[in-house]
Coordinates of C-alpha atoms and ligand atoms in Angstrom, one line a residue:
M1 CA -88.9 33.4 209.7
A2 CA -86.3 31.3 207.8
T3 CA -87.2 30.5 204.3
K4 CA -87.2 26.8 203.4
Q5 CA -85.8 25.9 200.1
H6 CA -86.9 23.0 197.7
D7 CA -86.1 22.1 194.1
L8 CA -89.9 21.9 193.3
I9 CA -93.0 23.0 195.2
I10 CA -96.4 21.8 194.2
I11 CA -99.5 23.6 195.3
G12 CA -102.4 21.1 195.7
A13 CA -102.3 17.3 196.5
G14 CA -105.0 16.2 194.2
P15 CA -104.3 13.5 191.5
G16 CA -102.3 16.0 189.5
G17 CA -100.3 17.4 192.4
Y18 CA -99.6 14.3 194.4
V19 CA -98.6 12.2 191.3
A20 CA -96.3 15.0 190.1
A21 CA -94.7 15.1 193.5
I22 CA -94.0 11.3 193.5
R23 CA -92.7 11.4 189.9
A24 CA -90.4 14.4 190.8
A25 CA -89.1 12.6 193.8
Q26 CA -88.4 9.5 191.7
L27 CA -86.4 11.8 189.4
G28 CA -84.2 12.9 192.3
M29 CA -85.8 16.3 193.2
N30 CA -86.2 17.7 196.7
V31 CA -90.0 18.1 196.5
A32 CA -92.6 19.8 198.8
C33 CA -96.4 19.7 198.4
I34 CA -98.7 22.2 200.0
E35 CA -102.3 21.2 200.7
R36 CA -104.8 23.0 202.9
E37 CA -107.0 20.0 203.6
P38 CA -105.8 17.6 206.3
A39 CA -106.4 14.6 203.9
L40 CA -104.4 14.3 200.8
G41 CA -105.9 13.3 197.4
G42 CA -107.8 16.4 196.4
T43 CA -111.4 16.5 195.3
C44 CA -111.1 13.2 193.4
L45 CA -110.2 11.1 196.5
R46 CA -112.0 13.0 199.2
V47 CA -115.3 14.2 197.7
G48 CA -115.3 13.2 194.0
C49 CA -114.4 10.2 191.9
I50 CA -113.7 7.8 194.8
P51 CA -116.7 8.3 197.1
S52 CA -119.1 8.6 194.2
K53 CA -117.8 5.3 192.8
A54 CA -118.2 3.6 196.2
L55 CA -121.8 4.8 196.3
L56 CA -122.4 3.8 192.7
E57 CA -121.0 0.3 193.3
S58 CA -123.1 -0.1 196.5
S59 CA -126.3 1.3 195.1
H60 CA -125.8 -1.0 192.0
H61 CA -125.7 -4.0 194.3
F62 CA -128.8 -2.9 196.0
H63 CA -130.7 -2.3 192.8
A64 CA -129.4 -5.5 191.2
A65 CA -130.5 -7.5 194.2
E66 CA -134.0 -6.0 193.8
A67 CA -134.3 -6.0 190.0
D68 CA -131.7 -8.3 188.3
M69 CA -131.1 -11.3 190.6
K70 CA -134.4 -13.1 189.8
R71 CA -133.3 -13.8 186.2
H72 CA -130.2 -15.6 187.6
G73 CA -132.4 -17.8 189.8
V74 CA -131.4 -15.9 192.9
K75 CA -134.4 -15.2 195.1
I76 CA -134.0 -12.6 197.8
G77 CA -136.6 -12.1 200.5
K78 CA -137.5 -8.6 201.7
L79 CA -134.7 -6.3 200.8
N80 CA -133.5 -3.8 203.3
L81 CA -131.4 -0.7 202.8
D82 CA -128.8 0.0 205.4
L83 CA -127.8 3.4 204.3
P84 CA -125.5 4.2 207.3
T85 CA -123.4 1.1 206.4
M86 CA -123.3 2.1 202.7
L87 CA -122.1 5.6 203.7
K88 CA -119.5 4.0 206.1
H89 CA -118.1 1.8 203.3
K90 CA -117.8 5.0 201.2
D91 CA -116.0 6.8 204.0
S92 CA -113.6 4.0 204.8
T93 CA -112.7 3.7 201.1
V94 CA -111.9 7.4 201.0
S95 CA -109.9 7.2 204.3
A96 CA -107.8 4.2 203.1
L97 CA -106.9 5.9 199.9
T98 CA -106.1 9.3 201.3
K99 CA -103.9 7.7 204.0
G100 CA -102.3 5.7 201.2
V101 CA -101.2 8.9 199.6
A102 CA -99.7 10.1 202.9
G103 CA -97.8 6.8 203.0
L104 CA -96.5 7.4 199.5
F105 CA -95.4 10.9 200.4
K106 CA -93.4 9.4 203.3
K107 CA -91.9 6.6 201.2
N108 CA -90.8 9.1 198.6
N109 CA -89.4 11.7 201.1
I110 CA -91.9 14.4 200.0
T111 CA -92.2 17.3 202.4
R112 CA -95.9 18.0 203.1
Y113 CA -97.0 21.5 204.3
E114 CA -100.6 21.8 205.6
G115 CA -102.1 25.2 204.9
S116 CA -103.1 27.6 202.1
A117 CA -100.3 28.7 199.7
S118 CA -99.9 32.1 198.1
F119 CA -97.2 33.7 196.0
T120 CA -95.2 36.5 197.7
G121 CA -92.8 36.9 194.7
K122 CA -91.1 35.0 191.9
G123 CA -90.1 31.6 193.2
K124 CA -91.5 32.5 196.7
L125 CA -94.5 31.2 198.6
K126 CA -96.0 31.5 202.0
V127 CA -98.1 28.9 203.7
E128 CA -100.7 29.8 206.3
G129 CA -102.7 27.3 208.3
K130 CA -101.6 24.4 210.4
D131 CA -98.1 25.1 209.1
N132 CA -96.9 28.7 208.8
V133 CA -93.8 28.9 206.7
E134 CA -92.1 30.8 203.9
L135 CA -90.8 28.7 201.0
S136 CA -88.7 29.2 197.9
A137 CA -88.1 27.0 194.8
E138 CA -86.8 27.3 191.3
H139 CA -89.9 25.4 190.0
I140 CA -93.5 25.8 191.3
I141 CA -96.5 23.8 190.0
I142 CA -100.0 25.1 190.5
A143 CA -102.3 22.0 190.8
T144 CA -105.1 23.6 192.8
G145 CA -107.9 21.9 190.8
S146 CA -111.5 23.2 190.5
K147 CA -114.5 24.1 192.6
V148 CA -118.2 23.6 192.1
A149 CA -119.8 26.2 189.9
S150 CA -122.7 28.1 191.5
L151 CA -125.9 29.1 189.7
K152 CA -127.3 32.7 189.9
G153 CA -130.5 32.7 192.0
I154 CA -129.5 29.6 194.0
E155 CA -127.8 29.6 197.4
F156 CA -126.4 26.4 198.9
D157 CA -127.6 25.8 202.4
G158 CA -125.3 22.7 202.5
D159 CA -128.3 20.5 203.4
L160 CA -131.5 20.7 201.2
I161 CA -129.8 22.7 198.5
G162 CA -126.3 21.4 197.8
D163 CA -123.6 20.3 195.5
S164 CA -122.0 17.0 194.7
T165 CA -120.3 16.8 198.1
T166 CA -123.6 17.2 199.9
A167 CA -125.2 14.5 197.7
L168 CA -122.5 12.0 198.8
S169 CA -123.9 12.0 202.4
Y170 CA -127.7 12.5 202.4
P171 CA -128.7 11.0 205.7
E172 CA -131.8 9.5 204.1
V173 CA -133.0 8.6 200.6
P174 CA -134.9 11.7 199.4
K175 CA -138.4 11.1 198.2
H176 CA -137.9 13.4 195.4
L177 CA -134.5 14.6 194.3
V178 CA -134.2 17.3 191.6
V179 CA -130.8 17.5 189.8
I180 CA -129.9 20.6 187.9
G181 CA -127.6 19.6 185.0
A182 CA -127.6 16.4 183.0
G183 CA -123.8 16.2 182.9
V184 CA -121.5 13.6 184.4
I185 CA -122.1 14.5 188.0
G186 CA -125.8 14.9 187.7
L187 CA -126.3 11.5 186.1
E188 CA -123.8 9.6 188.3
L189 CA -125.2 10.9 191.6
G190 CA -128.7 10.9 190.3
S191 CA -128.2 7.2 189.5
V192 CA -127.1 6.5 193.1
W193 CA -130.3 8.0 194.7
L194 CA -132.6 6.7 191.9
R195 CA -131.3 3.1 192.6
L196 CA -131.9 3.6 196.3
G197 CA -135.6 4.5 195.7
A198 CA -135.7 8.3 195.1
K199 CA -137.8 9.9 192.4
V200 CA -135.2 11.8 190.4
T201 CA -136.0 14.7 188.1
V202 CA -133.2 16.1 186.0
L203 CA -133.5 19.7 184.7
E204 CA -131.2 20.4 181.7
Y205 CA -130.7 23.6 179.8
L206 CA -129.7 21.9 176.6
D207 CA -131.9 19.7 174.3
H208 CA -129.7 16.7 175.1
I209 CA -127.9 15.1 178.0
L210 CA -124.1 14.6 178.5
P211 CA -122.9 17.5 176.4
G212 CA -119.7 16.9 174.5
L213 CA -120.2 13.2 174.2
D214 CA -120.8 11.2 171.0
E215 CA -124.3 12.2 169.9
E216 CA -125.5 8.7 169.3
I217 CA -124.5 7.8 172.9
S218 CA -126.2 10.8 174.3
K219 CA -129.5 9.8 172.5
D220 CA -129.3 6.1 173.4
A221 CA -128.3 6.9 177.0
L222 CA -131.4 9.2 177.3
K223 CA -133.7 6.4 176.3
I224 CA -132.0 3.9 178.7
F225 CA -132.0 6.3 181.7
K226 CA -135.7 7.2 181.1
K227 CA -136.5 3.4 181.2
Q228 CA -134.6 3.2 184.5
G229 CA -137.0 5.8 185.9
F230 CA -135.1 9.1 185.5
E231 CA -137.4 12.0 184.6
F232 CA -135.8 14.5 182.3
R233 CA -136.9 18.0 181.5
L234 CA -134.7 19.2 178.7
N235 CA -134.5 22.8 177.3
T236 CA -135.1 23.9 180.8
K237 CA -133.1 26.8 182.2
V238 CA -133.2 26.9 186.0
T239 CA -133.5 30.4 187.4
G240 CA -133.8 30.0 191.1
A241 CA -134.6 27.9 194.1
A242 CA -135.9 28.6 197.6
I243 CA -136.6 26.6 200.8
K244 CA -140.2 26.8 201.8
K245 CA -141.5 24.7 204.8
K246 CA -138.5 22.3 204.6
K247 CA -139.1 21.7 200.9
V248 CA -137.2 23.1 198.0
V249 CA -139.1 25.0 195.3
V250 CA -137.2 25.2 192.0
S251 CA -138.1 27.7 189.3
A252 CA -137.1 27.5 185.7
D253 CA -138.1 29.4 182.5
G254 CA -141.2 27.9 180.9
M255 CA -141.9 25.5 183.8
D256 CA -144.3 25.6 186.8
D257 CA -142.4 25.7 190.1
L258 CA -141.2 22.2 191.1
E259 CA -141.2 21.1 194.7
C260 CA -138.8 18.5 195.9
D261 CA -137.0 17.2 199.1
R262 CA -133.5 17.9 198.0
L263 CA -131.8 19.8 195.2
L264 CA -128.5 18.9 193.7
V265 CA -126.8 21.6 191.6
A266 CA -124.4 20.0 189.1
V267 CA -123.8 22.7 186.5
G268 CA -120.0 22.4 186.0
R269 CA -116.8 23.3 187.8
W270 CA -114.5 26.3 187.8
A271 CA -110.7 26.6 188.0
N272 CA -109.6 27.2 191.6
T273 CA -107.2 30.1 191.7
D274 CA -108.7 32.0 194.7
G275 CA -106.2 33.4 197.2
L276 CA -103.1 32.2 195.2
G277 CA -101.7 35.7 195.1
L278 CA -101.1 35.4 191.3
D279 CA -100.8 39.2 191.2
A280 CA -97.5 39.0 193.1
I281 CA -95.9 37.3 190.2
G282 CA -97.9 39.0 187.4
L283 CA -99.8 35.9 186.3
E284 CA -103.2 36.5 184.8
T285 CA -106.1 34.1 184.4
N286 CA -108.1 33.8 181.2
K287 CA -111.8 34.8 180.8
R288 CA -112.9 31.4 182.3
G289 CA -110.6 32.0 185.3
Q290 CA -108.1 29.3 184.1
I291 CA -104.3 29.5 183.9
E292 CA -103.0 29.3 180.4
V293 CA -99.8 27.2 179.8
N294 CA -97.5 26.2 176.9
E295 CA -96.9 22.6 175.7
N296 CA -94.6 22.0 178.7
F297 CA -97.2 23.3 181.2
E298 CA -95.2 26.4 181.9
T299 CA -97.2 29.6 182.5
S300 CA -96.2 33.1 181.2
V301 CA -94.0 33.3 184.3
K302 CA -90.8 31.4 184.0
G303 CA -90.5 28.6 186.5
V304 CA -94.2 28.6 187.3
Y305 CA -96.3 25.7 185.9
A306 CA -99.9 24.6 186.0
I307 CA -101.6 21.3 185.5
G308 CA -105.0 19.6 185.8
D309 CA -108.4 21.3 186.3
V310 CA -106.9 24.7 186.7
I311 CA -105.8 24.9 183.0
P312 CA -108.0 24.7 179.9
G313 CA -109.2 21.2 178.8
L314 CA -111.1 18.3 180.2
M315 CA -111.5 18.2 184.0
L316 CA -110.4 14.6 184.6
A317 CA -108.2 13.1 187.3
H318 CA -106.2 10.9 184.9
K319 CA -105.5 13.8 182.6
A320 CA -104.2 15.8 185.6
E321 CA -102.0 12.8 186.6
D322 CA -100.5 12.5 183.1
E323 CA -99.9 16.3 182.9
G324 CA -98.2 16.2 186.3
M325 CA -95.9 13.5 185.3
A326 CA -95.1 15.1 181.9
C327 CA -94.5 18.5 183.5
V328 CA -91.9 17.2 186.0
E329 CA -90.3 14.9 183.5
H330 CA -89.9 18.0 181.3
I331 CA -88.4 20.0 184.2
A332 CA -86.0 17.1 185.0
T333 CA -85.1 15.8 181.6
G334 CA -86.2 18.3 179.0
V335 CA -88.8 15.8 177.6
G336 CA -92.4 15.2 178.7
H337 CA -95.6 14.8 176.7
V338 CA -99.3 14.2 177.0
N339 CA -101.2 12.8 174.0
Y340 CA -104.6 14.5 174.3
D341 CA -106.0 12.2 171.5
A342 CA -105.8 9.2 173.8
I343 CA -107.4 10.4 177.0
P344 CA -110.5 8.3 177.8
G345 CA -113.6 9.8 179.4
I346 CA -116.0 7.6 181.4
V347 CA -119.4 8.1 182.9
Y348 CA -119.9 5.5 185.7
T349 CA -123.7 5.1 185.2
H350 CA -125.2 1.7 184.4
P351 CA -124.7 1.0 181.6
E352 CA -121.3 2.7 181.7
I353 CA -120.4 5.1 179.0
A354 CA -116.8 5.6 177.7
G355 CA -115.1 7.4 174.9
V356 CA -111.6 8.2 173.6
G357 CA -110.3 10.2 170.7
R358 CA -112.6 12.0 168.3
T359 CA -116.4 11.9 168.1
E360 CA -118.2 11.6 164.8
Q361 CA -119.4 15.2 165.1
E362 CA -115.8 16.4 165.6
L363 CA -114.5 14.4 162.5
K364 CA -117.3 15.7 160.4
A365 CA -116.6 19.3 161.5
A366 CA -112.9 18.8 160.7
G367 CA -113.8 17.3 157.2
V368 CA -112.1 14.0 158.0
E369 CA -113.4 11.0 156.1
Y370 CA -113.9 7.9 158.3
N371 CA -115.3 4.4 158.4
V372 CA -117.5 3.2 161.3
G373 CA -117.5 -0.3 162.9
K374 CA -120.2 -1.0 165.4
F375 CA -121.1 -4.1 167.5
N376 CA -124.0 -4.6 169.9
F377 CA -123.5 -6.2 173.3
M378 CA -126.8 -8.1 172.6
A379 CA -124.8 -10.3 170.2
N380 CA -122.0 -11.1 172.7
G381 CA -122.1 -14.4 174.6
R382 CA -120.6 -13.0 177.8
A383 CA -123.0 -10.0 177.9
R384 CA -125.9 -12.5 177.4
A385 CA -124.7 -14.7 180.2
M386 CA -124.4 -11.6 182.5
G387 CA -127.9 -10.6 181.5
D388 CA -126.4 -7.1 180.7
T389 CA -126.9 -6.6 177.0
A390 CA -127.8 -2.9 176.5
G391 CA -125.4 -0.9 174.4
W392 CA -122.7 -1.1 171.8
V393 CA -119.1 -0.4 170.8
K394 CA -118.4 2.0 168.0
I395 CA -114.9 2.4 166.4
L396 CA -114.1 5.3 164.0
A397 CA -111.2 4.8 161.7
D398 CA -109.6 7.0 159.0
K399 CA -111.1 6.1 155.6
K400 CA -107.7 6.1 153.8
T401 CA -105.3 4.8 156.5
D402 CA -107.6 2.8 158.7
R403 CA -106.0 4.4 161.7
V404 CA -108.2 4.4 164.8
L405 CA -109.4 8.0 165.5
G406 CA -112.0 7.4 168.2
A407 CA -114.1 4.9 170.0
H408 CA -117.4 5.2 171.9
I409 CA -118.9 2.6 174.1
I410 CA -122.2 2.4 176.0
G411 CA -122.6 -0.9 177.8
P412 CA -121.3 -3.2 180.6
R413 CA -117.7 -2.4 181.7
A414 CA -117.4 0.3 179.1
G415 CA -114.9 2.0 181.3
E416 CA -112.6 -1.0 181.4
L417 CA -113.0 -1.8 177.7
I418 CA -112.0 1.7 176.5
A419 CA -108.5 1.2 177.9
E420 CA -107.6 -1.2 175.0
I421 CA -108.6 1.5 172.4
A422 CA -106.7 4.2 174.2
V423 CA -103.6 2.1 173.9
A424 CA -104.4 1.4 170.3
I425 CA -104.7 5.1 169.6
E426 CA -101.4 5.8 171.6
F427 CA -99.7 3.1 169.4
K428 CA -101.2 4.7 166.2
A429 CA -102.9 1.3 165.5
S430 CA -105.3 0.6 162.7
A431 CA -108.7 -0.9 163.2
E432 CA -107.3 -4.0 161.4
D433 CA -104.6 -4.2 164.1
I434 CA -107.3 -4.5 166.8
A435 CA -109.4 -6.9 164.6
R436 CA -106.4 -9.2 164.0
S437 CA -105.5 -9.3 167.8
C438 CA -106.9 -12.4 169.5
H439 CA -109.5 -11.6 172.1
A440 CA -110.4 -14.3 174.6
H441 CA -113.8 -16.0 174.3
P442 CA -116.2 -15.4 176.0
T443 CA -115.4 -11.9 177.0
L444 CA -117.0 -8.4 176.6
A445 CA -113.8 -7.4 174.9
E446 CA -114.8 -9.4 171.9
C447 CA -117.2 -6.6 171.2
V448 CA -114.2 -4.3 170.7
K449 CA -112.7 -6.8 168.2
E450 CA -116.0 -7.2 166.4
A451 CA -116.5 -3.4 166.1
A452 CA -112.9 -3.2 164.7
M453 CA -113.8 -5.9 162.2
G454 CA -116.9 -4.0 161.5
V455 CA -114.8 -1.0 160.2
A456 CA -114.0 -3.3 157.2
G457 CA -117.6 -4.6 157.0
R458 CA -116.7 -8.1 158.3
T459 CA -118.3 -8.5 161.8
I460 CA -118.8 -12.2 162.4
H461 CA -121.6 -12.4 165.0
M462 CA -123.9 -9.6 163.8
Ligands
NAD501 P1 -121.0 19.3 183.1 O1 -120.4 20.5 182.5 O2 -120.6 17.9 182.7 O3 -122.6 19.3 183.0 C1 -123.3 20.4 183.5 C2 -124.7 20.5 182.9 O4 -125.4 21.5 183.5 C3 -124.6 20.9 181.4 O5 -125.3 19.9 180.6 C4 -125.3 22.2 181.3 O6 -126.0 22.4 180.1 C5 -126.2 22.2 182.5 N1 -126.6 23.5 183.0 C6 -125.9 24.6 183.2 N2 -126.6 25.6 183.7 C7 -127.9 25.2 183.8 C8 -129.1 25.8 184.2 N3 -129.2 27.1 184.6 N4 -130.3 25.1 184.1 C9 -130.2 23.8 183.7 N5 -129.1 23.2 183.3 C10 -127.9 23.9 183.3 O7 -120.7 19.5 184.7 P2 -120.7 18.5 185.9 O8 -121.6 17.3 185.7 O9 -121.0 19.4 187.1 O10 -119.2 18.0 186.0 C11 -118.2 19.0 186.3 C12 -116.8 18.5 185.8 O11 -116.4 17.3 186.5 C13 -116.9 18.0 184.3 O12 -115.8 18.6 183.7 C14 -116.8 16.5 184.4 O13 -116.1 16.0 183.3 C15 -116.0 16.3 185.7 N6 -116.4 15.0 186.3 C16 -116.0 13.9 185.6 C17 -116.4 12.6 186.1 C18 -116.0 11.4 185.4 O14 -115.0 11.4 184.7 N7 -116.7 10.3 185.6 C19 -117.3 12.6 187.2 C20 -117.7 13.7 187.8 C21 -117.2 15.0 187.3

């Protein structure tokens, strides 16, 4: 079999891999991307960020029609849920976007191989699947993402006991859904089914929800989600689950067995390095199964790079995208950089939750002195008009220099509002820079300005 040669080969067509491929093509490289799934876009587009956001949007409309419209003077008669149409909207959103990536590959002359890739030697790969081919390249990027973490004592049956992918396509609203893990996935997908009428119980090992987030957000979010109807059992370590008479029985330390209709296991994700043949090039993974890289995303093997969920750090699509671009820019030009202090993280619940930069606990642990500015959505005209007033914006700035070090938002459109602060951090702005920038009235963004003014103790409307 003749070996096909490329300048750069990328394994995996998720947000990290496909964005790296496009950027490399723009920079003049002959690029190939290997993906085993027929659809491009990876977990994010196929079974992650995009389908979950489609369901979150749809279920929010359903819930708002039932619960929020009255106050706006909109009376709706008997409300009906058309779940098949809701699921179809989700599927067509995914299909349009994955086809869009295929179109971008064509436009940028990126060669796509469909199959599983494994290393056969330095700079050499074989592809097995729909395409069966041997490839070589000077540069190879591993962008194989992550897979769902399993839990000892629990076997997925892909129906009643399942992961986030299963929870995107339940054929009916479960009467009682139990979610293991109060992380991002558990709360986003739990929100979808709660809004559609399920009783949702979340079992969480820790004494708080949303680990890693600003502690104040975690506390306030818990109160808000409880009010919405979520049932939480914290400090609860799940030890097993079994199907009995078409019901799922969940067991946990210190808790009576809990019976439910469906179980969603959302206890994290693991780097995906299975079957890559890393031994063939002498590349080892760390204790967590991740691939370690230097600041240019190069592994211990020259010419082999890794980006996204497969390397240590946050598992976020936009982080993977930025790493992909920086990695190929460095290969092509010798310069490429990701500013990890300015990567926002968002939880798409309602209210949304967003953060960027340092949390208060991180600043305290590092001994950094800081000032806090905070502003409540309750005191914002636009939020009042929307009838969506829960939450606040908090900005943390260095005590001496006033430089913005972090921001944390819980409230309406938090995910959009955080972008301004990510840019501010990237530009090394001070809180005063944000405070003196004119923000249109009446907008939710005024809460960001007010919080920035709050850093100097001069909020106007609170
Ligand atoms: P997570 O790590 O965010 O949360 C998992 C939770 O499960 C933790 O709180 C953990 O304490 C708990 N847990 C673990 N074992 C348990 C046990 N035996 N019993 C009870 N609780 C247990 O993981 P996730 O929510 O599955 O998300 C996986 C990854 O995907 C994360 O890195 C996340 O950032 C990413 N993701 C991001 C988004 C987003 O950006 N909006 C959306 C989905 C997923």
